[in-house]
Tab-separated table of C-alpha atoms in Angstrom:
chain	number	residue	atom	x	y	z
I	1	GLN	CA	42.682	50.500	3.801
I	2	ASP	CA	43.832	49.359	0.507
I	3	ALA	CA	46.665	51.734	-1.446
I	4	GLY	CA	43.424	53.183	-4.226
I	5	ALA	CA	39.881	52.554	-2.414
I	6	ASP	CA	40.068	56.757	-1.859
I	7	GLU	CA	40.403	57.355	-5.261
I	8	VAL	CA	37.785	55.072	-5.969
I	9	TRP	CA	35.441	56.989	-3.828
I	10	SER	CA	36.969	60.186	-5.064
I	11	ARG	CA	36.880	59.268	-8.485
I	12	ILE	CA	33.000	58.083	-7.827
I	13	ALA	CA	31.924	61.570	-5.739
I	14	SER	CA	32.926	63.718	-8.465
I	15	GLY	CA	31.453	62.117	-11.433
I	16	GLN	CA	34.660	60.347	-13.380
I	17	VAL	CA	33.357	56.904	-13.437
I	18	PRO	CA	30.524	56.805	-17.035
I	19	ASN	CA	28.771	54.142	-15.484
I	20	VAL	CA	28.259	54.741	-11.755
I	21	LYS	CA	25.700	57.209	-11.181
I	22	LEU	CA	25.349	59.357	-7.219
I	23	VAL	CA	21.958	60.352	-6.906
I	24	GLN	CA	21.283	62.038	-3.159
I	25	TRP	CA	17.840	62.378	-1.787
I	26	LYS	CA	16.220	63.146	2.142
I	27	SER	CA	12.624	61.594	2.564
I	28	SER	CA	11.381	58.893	0.551
I	29	GLU	CA	8.713	60.988	-1.305
I	30	GLU	CA	11.819	62.952	-2.809
I	31	LEU	CA	13.815	58.839	-2.782
I	32	ASP	CA	9.871	57.572	-5.029
I	33	MET	CA	10.821	61.364	-7.392
I	34	GLN	CA	14.326	60.379	-7.473
I	35	LEU	CA	13.388	56.634	-8.947
I	36	VAL	CA	11.033	58.046	-11.847
I	37	ASP	CA	12.835	60.684	-12.928
I	38	GLU	CA	15.524	58.276	-13.338
I	39	LEU	CA	14.117	55.552	-14.914
I	40	VAL	CA	13.309	57.986	-17.454
I	41	GLU	CA	16.529	58.524	-18.271
I	42	VAL	CA	17.385	55.282	-17.823
I	43	LEU	CA	14.861	52.861	-19.504
I	44	GLU	CA	14.572	56.660	-22.423
I	45	LEU	CA	10.821	56.409	-22.190
I	46	GLU	CA	8.439	59.379	-22.713
I	47	SER	CA	7.566	60.995	-19.904
I	48	GLU	CA	6.830	59.757	-15.815
I	49	GLU	CA	3.458	59.134	-17.490
I	50	ASP	CA	4.589	56.698	-20.540
I	51	GLU	CA	3.173	53.681	-19.759
I	52	ALA	CA	4.003	52.059	-22.925
I	53	GLY	CA	7.086	53.051	-22.492
I	54	PHE	CA	7.715	51.333	-19.454
I	55	GLY	CA	5.637	47.997	-20.557
I	56	ALA	CA	8.498	47.529	-23.312
I	57	SER	CA	11.235	47.693	-20.961
I	58	VAL	CA	9.726	44.001	-19.553
I	59	GLY	CA	9.623	42.965	-22.265
I	60	GLY	CA	6.157	44.125	-24.153
I	61	HIS	CA	5.168	44.385	-27.831
I	62	VAL	CA	3.947	47.848	-28.510
I	63	PHE	CA	1.769	48.194	-31.709
I	64	PRO	CA	2.736	51.450	-32.952
I	65	ASP	CA	-0.423	52.376	-34.334
I	66	SER	CA	-2.471	52.127	-30.904
I	67	GLY	CA	0.097	52.197	-28.140
I	68	ILE	CA	-1.342	49.406	-26.991
I	69	VAL	CA	1.837	46.988	-25.405
I	70	HIS	CA	0.710	43.115	-24.777
I	71	PHE	CA	3.308	40.573	-23.304
I	72	ASN	CA	3.998	37.216	-24.645
I	73	ASN	CA	5.650	33.940	-24.521
I	74	ARG	CA	8.604	32.993	-26.567
I	75	TRP	CA	7.633	31.833	-29.886
I	76	LYS	CA	9.582	31.514	-33.159
I	77	ASP	CA	11.625	34.434	-33.724
I	78	ARG	CA	9.221	36.583	-31.381
I	79	ALA	CA	10.615	37.505	-28.511
I	80	GLY	CA	9.452	36.960	-25.202
I	81	ALA	CA	8.943	39.608	-22.375
I	82	ALA	CA	10.557	37.697	-19.608
I	83	GLU	CA	14.078	38.515	-21.939
I	84	SER	CA	13.686	41.541	-20.990
I	85	ALA	CA	13.158	40.958	-17.578
I	86	GLU	CA	16.758	41.185	-16.221
I	87	ASN	CA	17.677	44.439	-18.357
I	88	TRP	CA	17.102	46.540	-15.193
I	89	GLN	CA	16.711	46.384	-11.555
I	90	ILE	CA	15.854	47.774	-8.619
I	91	LEU	CA	17.768	46.693	-5.663
I	92	SER	CA	18.054	48.166	-2.167
I	93	PRO	CA	18.914	46.773	1.290
I	94	LEU	CA	15.012	47.385	2.915
I	95	ARG	CA	12.045	45.148	2.574
I	96	ALA	CA	8.942	46.693	4.383
I	97	GLY	CA	9.004	50.347	5.466
I	98	GLN	CA	8.449	53.934	3.125
I	99	LEU	CA	12.313	52.902	2.028
I	100	GLY	CA	11.523	49.056	1.424
I	101	VAL	CA	10.959	47.284	-1.855
I	102	ASP	CA	6.978	46.412	-1.667
I	103	ALA	CA	6.631	50.712	-0.834
I	104	VAL	CA	8.349	50.919	-4.305
I	105	ASN	CA	7.179	48.134	-6.286
I	106	ARG	CA	2.874	49.702	-5.499
I	107	MET	CA	4.555	52.967	-6.296
I	108	LEU	CA	5.478	52.423	-9.978
I	109	GLN	CA	2.685	49.443	-10.061
I	110	LEU	CA	0.274	52.721	-9.478
I	111	ARG	CA	2.528	54.540	-11.809
I	112	PHE	CA	3.421	52.943	-14.489
I	113	ARG	CA	0.729	49.987	-15.336
I	114	GLN	CA	-2.686	52.183	-14.810
I	115	ARG	CA	-4.415	50.272	-18.252
I	116	ALA	CA	-4.028	46.850	-16.311
I	117	TYR	CA	-5.919	48.146	-13.684
I	118	ARG	CA	-8.822	49.431	-16.121
I	119	LEU	CA	-8.516	45.823	-18.098
I	120	ALA	CA	-8.527	43.824	-14.750
I	121	SER	CA	-11.904	45.417	-13.887
I	122	GLY	CA	-15.404	45.630	-14.510
I	123	TRP	CA	-18.419	43.259	-17.037
I	124	ARG	CA	-16.588	40.590	-19.868
I	125	ARG	CA	-12.227	41.413	-17.939
I	126	LYS	CA	-9.915	40.440	-20.232
I	127	ILE	CA	-6.972	40.016	-17.692
I	128	PRO	CA	-7.484	37.928	-14.478
I	129	LYS	CA	-8.078	40.445	-11.666
I	130	PRO	CA	-5.474	41.576	-9.526
I	131	MET	CA	-3.596	38.640	-7.352
I	132	GLY	CA	-3.073	38.824	-3.506
I	133	SER	CA	-1.807	41.428	-1.318
I	134	GLN	CA	0.523	43.379	-4.119
I	135	ALA	CA	-2.154	42.650	-6.746
I	136	ILE	CA	-0.223	41.867	-8.885
I	137	LEU	CA	-1.401	41.826	-12.471
I	138	TRP	CA	-0.882	41.361	-16.342
I	139	GLY	CA	2.605	41.576	-18.103
I	140	ASP	CA	4.003	42.992	-14.277
I	141	LYS	CA	7.358	41.563	-13.133
I	142	VAL	CA	7.656	39.826	-10.673
I	143	ILE	CA	9.666	36.747	-8.504
I	144	ASN	CA	8.601	33.312	-7.798
I	145	VAL	CA	9.301	32.326	-4.071
I	146	LYS	CA	8.712	28.426	-3.956
I	147	ASN	CA	9.935	25.965	-5.319
I	148	SER	CA	7.948	23.860	-6.994
I	149	SER	CA	8.945	20.805	-10.153
I	150	ARG	CA	4.515	20.586	-10.057
I	151	ARG	CA	3.311	23.481	-12.072
I	152	LYS	CA	1.517	23.612	-14.818
I	153	SER	CA	2.720	24.662	-17.254
I	154	TYR	CA	2.560	25.360	-21.473
I	155	PRO	CA	3.190	24.743	-23.427
I	156	PRO	CA	4.429	21.103	-20.999
I	157	GLN	CA	7.586	20.258	-20.200
I	158	ASP	CA	9.273	17.003	-19.925
I	159	ASP	CA	10.431	18.272	-16.170
I	160	PRO	CA	8.686	21.440	-15.429
I	161	TYR	CA	10.256	23.323	-12.413
I	162	VAL	CA	11.488	26.622	-10.878
I	163	ALA	CA	13.391	27.406	-8.862
I	164	ASN	CA	12.792	29.752	-5.617
I	165	GLY	CA	14.260	33.178	-7.199
I	166	ASP	CA	13.868	32.730	-10.992
I	167	ILE	CA	12.363	36.483	-12.103
I	168	GLY	CA	9.397	36.395	-15.477
I	169	VAL	CA	6.738	37.816	-16.533
I	170	VAL	CA	2.927	37.415	-16.465
I	171	VAL	CA	2.412	37.153	-19.908
I	172	GLY	CA	-1.424	35.532	-19.781
I	173	LYS	CA	-4.347	34.874	-19.754
I	174	TYR	CA	-5.237	37.529	-22.373
I	175	ASP	CA	-8.476	37.331	-23.723
I	176	LYS	CA	-9.259	39.446	-25.927
I	177	LYS	CA	-13.433	38.930	-25.921
I	178	GLY	CA	-13.218	39.839	-22.895
I	179	GLY	CA	-14.060	35.762	-21.188
I	180	ASN	CA	-13.193	36.402	-18.279
I	181	PRO	CA	-9.800	35.000	-17.457
I	182	TRP	CA	-9.059	33.348	-13.933
I	183	SER	CA	-5.198	32.166	-13.547
I	184	LEU	CA	-2.004	34.010	-14.289
I	185	GLU	CA	0.674	32.616	-16.705
I	186	VAL	CA	4.292	33.425	-15.660
I	187	GLU	CA	7.249	33.172	-18.821
I	188	MET	CA	10.778	33.116	-16.854
I	189	ALA	CA	13.908	34.903	-17.672
I	190	ALA	CA	15.589	31.083	-17.353
I	191	GLN	CA	13.170	29.352	-19.111
I	192	THR	CA	13.669	31.005	-22.730
I	193	GLY	CA	15.157	32.835	-25.390
I	194	SER	CA	16.163	31.166	-28.839
I	195	GLU	CA	16.677	27.589	-27.814
I	196	TYR	CA	11.849	27.596	-28.079
I	197	GLU	CA	10.819	28.521	-30.722
I	198	GLN	CA	8.331	25.956	-30.254
I	199	GLY	CA	7.313	27.723	-27.619
I	200	SER	CA	8.609	28.576	-24.069
I	201	PRO	CA	6.944	27.181	-20.778
I	202	LYS	CA	3.743	29.373	-19.380
I	203	TYR	CA	2.914	28.770	-15.566
I	204	THR	CA	0.301	28.831	-14.275
I	205	TYR	CA	-0.152	30.700	-10.668
I	206	ASN	CA	-3.996	29.637	-9.725
I	207	PRO	CA	-6.235	32.373	-7.675
I	208	TRP	CA	-6.545	30.345	-4.562
I	209	GLU	CA	-2.912	30.261	-3.951
I	210	PHE	CA	-3.369	33.835	-3.183
I	211	GLY	CA	-5.489	33.586	-0.568
I	212	ASP	CA	-4.975	35.446	3.329
I	213	GLU	CA	-4.008	32.632	4.333
I	214	SER	CA	-1.762	31.393	2.291
I	215	SER	CA	1.801	32.437	1.310
I	216	PRO	CA	2.310	33.487	-2.279
I	217	PRO	CA	3.971	31.858	-4.924
I	218	LEU	CA	4.778	35.891	-6.296
I	219	GLU	CA	5.827	38.920	-5.008
I	220	LEU	CA	6.166	41.867	-7.942
I	221	ALA	CA	9.799	42.514	-8.628
I	222	TYR	CA	10.262	45.707	-9.921
I	223	ALA	CA	12.284	46.267	-6.777
I	224	LEU	CA	14.187	43.501	-5.013
I	225	THR	CA	15.686	43.514	-1.950
I	226	VAL	CA	19.641	42.733	-2.280
I	227	HIS	CA	19.304	39.230	-0.300
I	228	LYS	CA	17.002	38.029	-3.163
I	229	THR	CA	20.025	39.165	-6.084
I	230	GLN	CA	22.414	37.018	-4.943
I	231	GLY	CA	24.299	35.676	-7.657
I	232	SER	CA	21.531	37.435	-10.211
I	233	GLU	CA	22.910	40.156	-13.037
I	234	PHE	CA	21.121	43.264	-14.182
I	235	GLY	CA	22.276	45.338	-17.198
I	236	THR	CA	21.325	48.245	-15.356
I	237	THR	CA	20.845	48.587	-10.687
I	238	LEU	CA	18.908	51.037	-9.803
I	239	VAL	CA	20.060	51.022	-5.317
I	240	VAL	CA	18.826	52.561	-2.501
I	241	ILE	CA	20.848	52.960	0.160
I	242	PRO	CA	19.163	54.200	2.871
I	243	ASN	CA	20.815	56.298	6.222
I	244	PRO	CA	21.438	54.952	8.259
I	245	CYS	CA	20.543	51.223	7.768
I	246	ARG	CA	20.719	48.476	10.636
I	247	LEU	CA	20.474	45.762	8.364
I	248	LEU	CA	23.480	47.286	6.113
I	249	SER	CA	26.464	45.587	6.217
I	250	ARG	CA	29.925	46.043	3.798
I	251	GLU	CA	28.857	41.947	2.205
I	252	MET	CA	25.444	43.498	1.038
I	253	LEU	CA	27.028	46.858	-0.164
I	254	TYR	CA	29.336	44.272	-2.237
I	255	THR	CA	26.531	42.433	-3.676
I	256	ALA	CA	24.465	45.536	-4.360
I	257	LEU	CA	26.951	47.240	-6.281
I	258	THR	CA	28.595	44.193	-8.136
I	259	ARG	CA	24.495	43.192	-9.407
I	260	HIS	CA	24.837	45.020	-12.636
I	261	ARG	CA	26.630	44.256	-15.959
I	262	GLU	CA	26.468	47.763	-17.623
I	263	LYS	CA	25.730	50.392	-15.300
I	264	VAL	CA	24.580	51.560	-11.616
I	265	VAL	CA	22.822	54.332	-10.028
I	266	ILE	CA	23.246	54.846	-6.086
I	267	PHE	CA	20.381	57.260	-4.573
I	268	HIS	CA	22.045	56.986	-0.796
I	269	GLN	CA	20.182	58.997	1.711
I	270	GLY	CA	22.427	62.178	3.114
I	271	GLU	CA	25.986	62.049	2.005
I	272	PHE	CA	27.825	60.129	-0.507
I	273	ARG	CA	30.899	59.964	1.321
I	274	ASP	CA	28.921	58.002	4.554
I	275	ILE	CA	28.664	55.347	2.245
I	276	ARG	CA	32.982	54.315	2.486
I	277	PHE	CA	32.388	53.707	5.841
I	278	PHE	CA	30.538	50.934	4.960
I	279	GLY	CA	33.190	49.263	3.641
I	280	SER	CA	35.212	49.651	6.900
I	281	PRO	CA	35.984	46.236	8.783
I	282	GLU	CA	32.749	47.359	11.852
I	283	GLN	CA	30.631	46.915	9.203
I	284	SER	CA	30.944	43.108	8.370
I	285	GLN	CA	28.105	40.969	8.796
I	286	VAL	CA	31.678	38.661	9.349
I	287	ALA	CA	32.393	40.936	12.877
I	288	ARG	CA	28.681	41.343	13.764
I	289	ARG	CA	28.309	37.613	13.853
I	290	LEU	CA	29.127	36.176	17.723
I	291	THR	CA	30.597	33.176	16.925
I	292	ASN	CA	33.576	31.203	17.895
I	293	LEU	CA	35.176	28.248	18.326
I	294	PHE	CA	37.796	28.972	20.643
I	295	THR	CA	36.591	32.150	22.477
I	296	ASN	CA	33.884	33.404	24.262
I	297	PRO	CA	32.761	36.063	22.690
I	298	GLU	CA	32.713	39.205	23.820
I	299	PRO	CA	29.727	41.287	21.996
I	300	VAL	CA	29.724	45.238	22.111
I	301	ASP	CA	26.919	48.192	21.588
I	302	VAL	CA	28.770	50.441	19.167
I	303	GLU	CA	27.332	53.426	16.892
I	304	ILE	CA	28.455	53.365	13.341
I	305	LEU	CA	26.456	56.941	10.885
I	306	ASN	CA	23.955	57.125	13.848
I	307	THR	CA	22.921	53.418	13.789
I	308	HIS	CA	23.501	50.782	16.424
I	309	VAL	CA	25.138	47.036	16.368
I	310	PHE	CA	26.289	44.892	18.021
I	311	LEU	CA	30.163	43.695	17.715
I	312	ASP	CA	32.722	40.882	19.114
I	313	ALA	CA	34.842	43.347	20.805
I	314	ASN	CA	37.959	40.288	19.063
I	315	MET	CA	37.276	41.435	15.927
I	316	ILE	CA	36.699	45.869	17.141
I	317	HIS	CA	41.017	47.250	16.652
I	318	ARG	CA	39.897	49.741	18.981
I	319	THR	CA	42.751	52.110	19.773
I	320	GLN	CA	44.661	54.039	24.086
I	321	ARG	CA	42.578	56.792	22.246
I	322	GLY	CA	39.662	55.442	21.903
I	323	GLU	CA	38.621	55.000	17.583
I	324	ARG	CA	38.285	52.039	16.046
I	325	VAL	CA	41.530	51.836	12.763
I	326	ARG	CA	41.177	49.240	9.814
I	327	SER	CA	43.644	46.810	10.559
I	328	LYS	CA	45.867	45.681	13.757
I	329	SER	CA	49.025	47.242	11.777
I	330	GLU	CA	46.723	50.574	12.382
I	331	LEU	CA	46.259	49.750	15.980
I	332	ILE	CA	50.000	49.822	17.104
I	333	ILE	CA	50.912	52.820	14.576
I	334	ALA	CA	48.051	54.316	16.690
I	335	ASP	CA	48.756	53.643	20.395
I	336	LYS	CA	52.829	54.427	19.222
I	337	LEU	CA	52.119	58.142	18.287
I	338	HIS	CA	49.097	58.170	21.601
I	339	ALA	CA	52.009	56.743	24.057
I	340	ALA	CA	54.703	59.309	22.733
I	341	ASN	CA	52.368	62.349	23.764
I	342	ILE	CA	51.998	62.736	20.008
I	343	GLU	CA	48.653	63.632	18.104
I	344	TYR	CA	47.606	62.551	15.264
I	345	MET	CA	44.180	62.868	12.774
I	346	TYR	CA	43.103	58.920	11.210
I	347	GLU	CA	41.757	59.142	7.823
I	348	PRO	CA	41.358	62.487	7.742
I	349	ARG	CA	40.245	63.996	3.824
I	350	VAL	CA	42.678	65.813	2.366
I	351	ASN	CA	42.772	67.470	-1.251
I	352	LEU	CA	45.837	66.142	-3.784
I	353	ALA	CA	46.519	67.187	-6.712
I	354	GLY	CA	42.378	68.105	-6.920
I	355	VAL	CA	42.267	64.349	-5.747
I	356	GLU	CA	39.889	63.560	-2.569
I	357	ARG	CA	42.346	61.018	-0.820
I	358	TYR	CA	41.778	59.333	3.125
I	359	PRO	CA	45.499	59.146	4.242
I	360	ASP	CA	46.039	57.146	7.271
I	361	PHE	CA	47.614	59.176	9.616
I	362	VAL	CA	47.650	62.992	9.613
I	363	ILE	CA	50.652	64.729	12.121
I	364	GLU	CA	50.690	68.142	11.871
I	365	ASP	CA	53.502	70.803	13.933
I	366	ASP	CA	51.921	73.822	13.616
I	367	GLU	CA	55.201	75.123	15.791
I	368	ALA	CA	57.292	73.990	13.262
I	369	GLY	CA	55.210	74.329	10.785
I	370	GLU	CA	56.040	70.427	9.989
I	371	THR	CA	53.277	68.245	9.042
I	372	TRP	CA	53.758	64.726	8.791
I	373	TYR	CA	51.487	62.332	6.128
I	374	TRP	CA	51.502	57.928	7.003
I	375	GLU	CA	50.614	56.127	5.497
I	376	HIS	CA	50.889	52.391	6.202
I	377	LEU	CA	51.187	49.579	2.817
I	378	GLY	CA	49.172	45.905	4.087
I	379	MET	CA	49.513	44.241	1.156
I	380	MET	CA	52.699	45.311	-0.968
I	381	SER	CA	53.313	41.480	-2.185
I	382	ASN	CA	50.272	42.257	-4.323
I	383	PRO	CA	50.777	43.217	-7.859
I	384	GLU	CA	47.624	45.539	-8.366
I	385	TYR	CA	48.543	46.714	-4.572
I	386	ALA	CA	51.532	47.694	-5.528
I	387	LYS	CA	50.136	49.747	-8.524
I	388	ARG	CA	47.654	51.401	-7.121
I	389	TRP	CA	50.149	52.544	-4.312
I	390	ASP	CA	52.156	54.390	-7.047
I	391	LYS	CA	49.497	55.921	-8.772
I	392	LYS	CA	49.050	57.286	-5.063
I	393	LEU	CA	52.899	58.406	-4.914
I	394	ALA	CA	52.771	60.014	-7.814
I	395	GLU	CA	49.708	62.359	-6.711
I	396	TYR	CA	51.432	62.879	-2.962
I	397	ARG	CA	54.547	63.821	-5.122
I	398	SER	CA	52.188	66.316	-6.990
I	399	ALA	CA	50.853	68.285	-4.065
I	400	GLY	CA	54.704	68.937	-3.089
I	401	ILE	CA	54.965	66.102	-0.391
I	402	LEU	CA	58.211	63.689	-1.005
I	403	PRO	CA	59.035	61.121	1.063
I	404	LEU	CA	61.004	62.060	4.695
I	405	GLU	CA	63.588	59.940	3.532
I	406	GLU	CA	64.017	62.655	1.049
I	407	GLY	CA	63.987	65.318	3.260
I	408	GLY	CA	59.830	65.964	2.263
I	409	GLY	CA	58.435	68.579	0.501
I	410	GLU	CA	57.033	72.498	0.914
I	411	ASN	CA	53.781	70.973	1.872
I	412	GLY	CA	54.739	68.787	3.604
I	413	SER	CA	56.630	65.007	4.638
I	414	LEU	CA	54.821	61.525	3.091
I	415	ILE	CA	55.695	58.250	6.036
I	416	THR	CA	55.744	54.514	4.479
I	417	THR	CA	55.631	51.393	6.821
I	418	LYS	CA	55.334	48.392	4.661
I	419	GLU	CA	53.649	44.963	5.060
I	420	TYR	CA	55.133	42.056	2.679
I	421	GLU	CA	53.733	38.049	2.164
I	422	GLY	CA	55.748	35.286	4.480
I	423	GLN	CA	57.515	38.394	6.614
I	424	GLY	CA	56.434	39.569	10.226
I	425	PHE	CA	55.041	43.446	10.987
I	426	ASP	CA	57.899	45.324	11.608
I	427	SER	CA	57.618	47.108	15.153
I	428	GLN	CA	61.004	48.507	15.960
I	429	ALA	CA	60.878	51.046	12.549
I	430	ILE	CA	58.016	52.106	13.637
I	431	ASP	CA	60.075	52.694	16.906
I	432	GLU	CA	62.228	54.735	14.911
I	433	ILE	CA	60.179	56.465	13.351
I	434	VAL	CA	57.819	58.211	16.393
I	435	GLN	CA	61.525	59.184	17.257
I	436	VAL	CA	62.184	61.002	14.339
I	437	LEU	CA	58.780	62.815	15.425
I	438	THR	CA	59.507	63.798	18.922
I	439	GLY	CA	62.693	65.255	17.539
């Protein structure tokens, strides 16, 4: 693993990273409460009942005297609602089920959009009726899920186009006289701002597009799947990580944790330390692809964090002792230790000068009272990697663990093997170290 990766996880877990916050949850009910509590803090709402503040967070304009929220498109110096649509975003790897985005969207709409429900009902209603199975309302944050170059807009556009994945806010129609408006009008975040001084386009979505037999062109977007946000950025992201989660891969986790510009809040089910294992090669979506141009795939059922996934055996590094390791180099080291009857621990958690770290291998000799910490450094040609290793080496020294070539320290000896670009793996050096360990 990267020489500084375990430090990053440790700093996050101990709250030392200012733009990352951890929130633990166990059940779907607890997740809902945690999400609402965090939204109150992130959006600076007065309480969990603050409908006006929630509306303002997605671009609504709050009238101070009445507290009523209105949603408008851009006009001259008046900002459009969609200009705030990407200020915050909830992400989850799941769409369906109690932990999926559909359930989260439904929960937030029911909690924070009650006034809109009232405006959409009764005789002489002021806004369109709720649209589709998700009951989309005036003022809702939505995502367009169908490419279209024919959708009606106002003001009219020379080249009207809305893309699959465009996020926006429903800004119309609102009829203060109660004229029973029937269609939705959406301002898109990608088509608003100061350049639309004469009015940003409002795209029309008609009721018949949300029928039972059609695939609706709009969906609620307070919460989105990680897949739908690839290439997007948001001010603050709130990332839901269920455990176990069959769909979650190393690549998906990377996408989820890199969508924010300012802050990310990680809602993790169970222990946070479990998340670091989603960064392992076995959790890579690439490793799960059973395709190879030159060799036939060998699918293997592997259990990772209580979840069974099928991986190509050609991409799994499993030692003779049966554990999975991160690289072929670590595989060689582990197997040479095993062949020499040297008992070892792979990536155990240790404390170095107050920092939680995970050495590649730890070998304890209770009879001799000796402990060896083995770090394999596979990217020493990378200056940033080498810099992170220097910092970790200083932590070892502070903990009284000194390099083996210096005679070791009072709390253990540090063994390092290194790889540089353009140089092969030094198997002979491993043999010499194993001979030292066997006396």
